[in-house]
Amino acid sequence: MGTFWIGTGWKMNKTVAETRRYIAALKGLWPEGAGGCTVFVIPPFTALAAAREAIGTMPLLLGAQNMHWAEAGAFTGEISATMLEEFGIDMVELGHSERRQMFGETDAALNMKVKAALRHGLRPLLCVGDSAEERRAGASGEAVVRQVRLAFAGLDAGELGRCLVAYEPIWAIGEGGVAATPEEVRAVHADLHVALKEMGGPAVPVLYGGSVSAGNAADLAAEPMVDGLFVGRAAWTPEGLAGLIAAVAAARA
Ligand code: PGA
């Protein structure tokens, strides 16, 4: 069994001071048995430097929530991979449905971002998700496979092997979202694994995200097709993340 990925994206939450407090507290709460997990946090850009410093030698990976595909230039308000590299980050989240829906992020832009991240040694965490309408039409697998194929177009096996995918149903995310059932997750993850294999990659880990909680994390983590969990609200406190790591570690022990 490979490592199990578990991490949290903070969205537009937490100041520098809050970030320092979160990571210091997480250090104290670090669960025994977390060794089989690869844990990551994805703070806002403004807190990356503080997070890096607070992490020190903790086995905690650090990611950014977005980046531009160009090296530099006239892109007001954007941040490049070169800039992110300075923070010693490990990964970059790309294509969260909030970015696709509210900020017009396209599959073509994501393809350029994935390639830029890989050029800079950052591991892309590509988020894909089906809408409620696609789900009703029985097109969930199709919808997310299309997103993966477009975002990863042109990657060779070595590059694919450095990527992560998060299946995050749009209908499952955030306030008012309802987590997918382990059966639903199993079906979509199976489609994603088949497509990723067809694309020539070595096993690309596929994480699940969307209303993951203390109540469902263990069941989701026990699914053989689930290689990790990507968590929002339930991991925005250090106690929340530590509890989820412990639950996942126990479920997979
Ligand atoms: P949630 O968010 O866990 O709060 O539903 C998940 C996400 O947006 O990645």
Coordinates of C-alpha atoms and ligand atoms in Angstrom, one line a residue:
M1 CA 0.0 0.0 0.0
G2 CA 1.4 3.4 -1.0
T3 CA 1.4 6.5 1.1
F4 CA -2.0 8.0 1.9
W5 CA -2.2 11.7 1.1
I6 CA -4.1 13.9 3.5
G7 CA -4.2 17.7 3.4
T8 CA -6.1 20.8 3.6
G9 CA -6.7 23.8 1.4
W10 CA -7.5 26.9 3.5
K11 CA -9.1 28.9 0.7
M12 CA -9.2 32.6 1.6
N13 CA -8.8 32.0 5.3
K14 CA -6.1 32.6 7.9
T15 CA -3.7 35.5 8.5
V16 CA 0.0 35.1 9.1
A17 CA -0.6 35.1 12.9
E18 CA -3.3 32.4 12.5
T19 CA -1.0 30.3 10.3
R20 CA 1.8 30.4 12.9
R21 CA -0.6 29.3 15.6
Y22 CA -2.2 26.6 13.5
I23 CA 1.2 25.0 12.7
A24 CA 2.6 25.3 16.2
A25 CA -0.5 23.6 17.6
L26 CA -0.5 20.9 14.9
K27 CA 3.1 20.1 15.9
G28 CA 1.9 19.4 19.4
L29 CA -1.0 17.3 18.3
W30 CA 0.9 15.3 15.6
P31 CA -0.7 11.8 15.9
E32 CA 1.4 8.7 16.4
G33 CA 0.9 6.4 13.4
A34 CA 0.9 9.2 10.9
G35 CA 3.9 7.7 9.3
G36 CA 1.9 6.0 6.6
C37 CA 0.4 9.4 5.6
T38 CA 1.8 12.3 3.6
V39 CA 0.3 15.4 5.1
F40 CA 0.1 18.8 3.5
V41 CA -1.3 22.2 4.1
I42 CA -2.2 24.8 1.5
P43 CA -2.4 28.3 3.0
P44 CA -3.0 31.6 1.1
F45 CA 0.0 33.1 -0.6
T46 CA 0.4 35.7 2.1
A47 CA 1.0 33.1 4.8
L48 CA 3.5 30.8 2.8
A49 CA 6.6 32.3 4.3
A50 CA 5.3 32.1 7.9
A51 CA 4.1 28.6 7.2
R52 CA 7.5 27.5 5.9
E53 CA 9.3 28.9 8.9
A54 CA 6.8 27.4 11.3
I55 CA 7.0 23.9 9.7
G56 CA 10.7 23.7 10.2
T57 CA 11.6 20.0 10.2
M58 CA 8.0 18.7 10.6
P59 CA 7.0 16.1 8.0
L60 CA 4.4 18.5 6.6
L61 CA 4.4 19.5 2.9
L62 CA 3.4 23.0 1.9
G63 CA 1.5 24.1 -1.1
A64 CA 0.1 27.2 -2.8
Q65 CA -3.5 27.6 -4.0
N66 CA -2.9 28.7 -7.6
M67 CA -0.2 30.2 -9.8
H68 CA 0.2 31.8 -13.2
W69 CA 1.7 29.8 -16.1
A70 CA 4.1 32.5 -17.3
E71 CA 7.5 33.1 -15.8
A72 CA 6.9 36.9 -15.4
G73 CA 5.3 39.8 -17.1
A74 CA 2.3 42.0 -17.4
F75 CA -0.2 39.9 -15.4
T76 CA -1.3 42.2 -12.6
G77 CA -2.3 40.4 -9.5
E78 CA -0.8 37.1 -10.5
I79 CA 2.0 35.0 -9.0
S80 CA 4.5 32.9 -10.9
A81 CA 6.1 29.6 -10.2
T82 CA 9.5 31.3 -9.8
M83 CA 8.1 33.5 -7.0
L84 CA 6.6 30.4 -5.3
E85 CA 9.8 28.5 -5.5
E86 CA 11.4 31.0 -3.1
F87 CA 9.1 29.8 -0.4
G88 CA 10.3 26.2 -0.7
I89 CA 6.9 24.9 -1.4
D90 CA 6.3 21.4 -2.5
M91 CA 3.1 21.5 -4.4
V92 CA 0.5 23.7 -6.1
E93 CA -3.2 23.3 -6.1
L94 CA -4.7 23.9 -9.6
G95 CA -8.2 24.0 -10.9
H96 CA -10.3 24.1 -7.8
S97 CA -13.9 24.4 -8.8
E98 CA -14.1 27.8 -7.1
R99 CA -11.4 29.0 -9.4
R100 CA -13.0 27.5 -12.4
Q101 CA -16.5 28.9 -11.6
M102 CA -15.7 32.3 -10.1
F103 CA -12.4 33.2 -11.8
G104 CA -13.0 31.7 -15.2
E105 CA -10.2 29.2 -15.1
T106 CA -10.2 27.0 -18.2
D107 CA -8.8 23.5 -19.0
A108 CA -6.4 25.1 -21.5
A109 CA -5.1 27.5 -18.8
L110 CA -4.7 24.6 -16.4
N111 CA -2.7 22.7 -18.9
M112 CA -0.2 25.6 -19.1
K113 CA -0.2 25.9 -15.3
V114 CA 0.5 22.1 -14.8
K115 CA 3.4 22.3 -17.3
A116 CA 4.8 25.4 -15.6
A117 CA 4.6 23.8 -12.2
L118 CA 6.4 20.7 -13.4
R119 CA 9.2 22.8 -15.0
H120 CA 9.7 24.4 -11.6
G121 CA 9.7 21.1 -9.6
L122 CA 6.3 21.8 -8.0
R123 CA 3.9 18.9 -7.7
P124 CA 0.6 19.8 -9.3
L125 CA -2.5 18.9 -7.3
L126 CA -5.1 19.0 -10.1
C127 CA -8.7 19.4 -8.8
V128 CA -11.5 18.1 -11.0
G129 CA -15.2 17.9 -10.3
D130 CA -18.6 17.1 -11.8
S131 CA -21.6 19.5 -11.5
A132 CA -25.0 18.4 -10.0
E133 CA -26.4 18.4 -13.5
E134 CA -23.6 16.1 -14.8
R135 CA -24.2 13.8 -11.8
R136 CA -28.0 13.6 -12.6
A137 CA -27.2 12.7 -16.2
G138 CA -24.9 9.9 -15.1
A139 CA -21.9 11.8 -16.6
S140 CA -19.8 12.3 -13.6
G141 CA -16.9 10.0 -14.6
E142 CA -17.0 11.4 -18.2
A143 CA -16.9 15.0 -16.9
V144 CA -13.9 14.6 -14.7
V145 CA -11.9 12.3 -17.1
R146 CA -12.3 15.1 -19.7
Q147 CA -10.9 17.7 -17.3
V148 CA -7.9 15.4 -16.5
R149 CA -7.2 14.7 -20.1
L150 CA -7.2 18.4 -21.0
A151 CA -5.2 19.5 -18.1
F152 CA -2.6 16.8 -18.5
A153 CA -2.4 16.9 -22.3
G154 CA 1.2 16.5 -23.5
L155 CA 2.7 15.2 -20.3
D156 CA 5.1 12.3 -20.5
A157 CA 5.0 9.4 -18.1
G158 CA 7.7 10.9 -15.8
E159 CA 5.7 14.1 -15.6
L160 CA 2.4 12.4 -14.9
G161 CA 4.1 10.5 -12.2
R162 CA 4.7 13.7 -10.3
C163 CA 1.1 14.8 -10.4
L164 CA -1.8 14.3 -8.0
V165 CA -5.5 14.5 -8.9
A166 CA -8.3 15.4 -6.4
Y167 CA -11.8 14.4 -7.3
E168 CA -14.0 17.1 -5.8
P169 CA -17.6 16.9 -6.8
I170 CA -18.9 20.5 -7.0
W171 CA -22.1 19.4 -5.3
A172 CA -20.1 18.0 -2.4
I173 CA -17.9 21.0 -1.6
G174 CA -18.5 23.6 1.1
E175 CA -21.5 24.8 3.1
G176 CA -24.6 23.0 1.8
G177 CA -22.5 20.3 0.2
V178 CA -23.1 16.6 0.9
A179 CA -20.1 14.2 0.7
A180 CA -20.1 11.6 -2.0
T181 CA -20.7 8.1 -0.7
P182 CA -17.9 5.6 -0.8
E183 CA -19.7 3.9 -3.7
E184 CA -19.9 7.1 -5.7
V185 CA -16.3 7.8 -5.0
R186 CA -15.3 4.3 -6.0
A187 CA -17.0 4.6 -9.4
V188 CA -15.5 7.9 -10.3
H189 CA -12.0 7.1 -9.0
A190 CA -12.1 3.9 -11.1
D191 CA -12.8 5.9 -14.2
L192 CA -10.0 8.3 -13.4
H193 CA -7.5 5.6 -12.7
V194 CA -8.4 3.9 -16.0
A195 CA -7.9 7.2 -17.9
L196 CA -4.7 8.1 -16.2
K197 CA -3.3 4.6 -17.0
E198 CA -4.3 5.1 -20.6
M199 CA -2.5 8.4 -20.7
G200 CA 0.6 6.4 -19.9
G201 CA 1.3 7.5 -16.3
P202 CA 2.5 5.3 -13.5
A203 CA -0.1 5.2 -10.8
V204 CA -1.2 8.8 -10.2
P205 CA -2.7 9.2 -6.8
V206 CA -6.4 10.2 -6.8
L207 CA -7.6 12.0 -3.7
Y208 CA -11.2 12.7 -2.7
G209 CA -12.5 16.1 -1.5
G210 CA -15.8 17.5 -0.6
S211 CA -17.4 17.6 2.9
V212 CA -14.8 15.2 4.3
S213 CA -15.4 15.1 8.0
A214 CA -14.5 13.2 11.2
G215 CA -17.6 11.1 10.5
N216 CA -16.7 9.9 7.0
A217 CA -12.9 10.1 6.7
A218 CA -12.3 6.5 7.9
D219 CA -14.8 5.0 5.5
L220 CA -13.5 7.0 2.6
A221 CA -9.9 6.1 3.5
A222 CA -10.7 2.4 3.6
E223 CA -11.7 2.5 -0.1
P224 CA -8.9 0.9 -2.2
M225 CA -9.4 3.4 -5.0
V226 CA -8.9 6.4 -2.7
D227 CA -5.3 7.5 -2.4
G228 CA -5.9 10.4 -0.2
L229 CA -8.3 13.0 1.2
F230 CA -8.3 16.7 0.4
V231 CA -10.1 18.6 3.1
G232 CA -11.6 22.1 3.6
R233 CA -13.6 23.1 6.6
A234 CA -13.1 20.0 8.8
A235 CA -9.3 20.6 8.8
W236 CA -9.2 24.4 9.3
T237 CA -8.4 23.8 13.0
P238 CA -5.2 21.9 13.9
E239 CA -7.4 19.6 16.1
G240 CA -9.5 18.9 13.1
L241 CA -6.6 17.9 10.8
A242 CA -4.8 15.9 13.6
G243 CA -8.1 14.0 14.2
L244 CA -8.5 13.2 10.6
I245 CA -4.9 12.0 10.2
A246 CA -5.4 9.7 13.3
A247 CA -8.7 8.4 11.9
V248 CA -7.2 7.7 8.5
A249 CA -4.1 6.1 10.0
A250 CA -6.2 3.8 12.1
A251 CA -8.5 2.9 9.2
R252 CA -5.6 1.9 7.1
A253 CA -3.6 0.1 9.8
Ligands
PGA1 P1 -14.9 21.2 2.2 O1 -14.1 21.8 1.0 O2 -14.2 20.0 2.8 O3 -15.1 22.3 3.1 O4 -16.2 20.7 1.6 C1 -13.4 20.9 0.2 C2 -12.6 21.7 -0.9 O5 -13.1 22.7 -1.4 O6 -11.5 21.3 -1.3

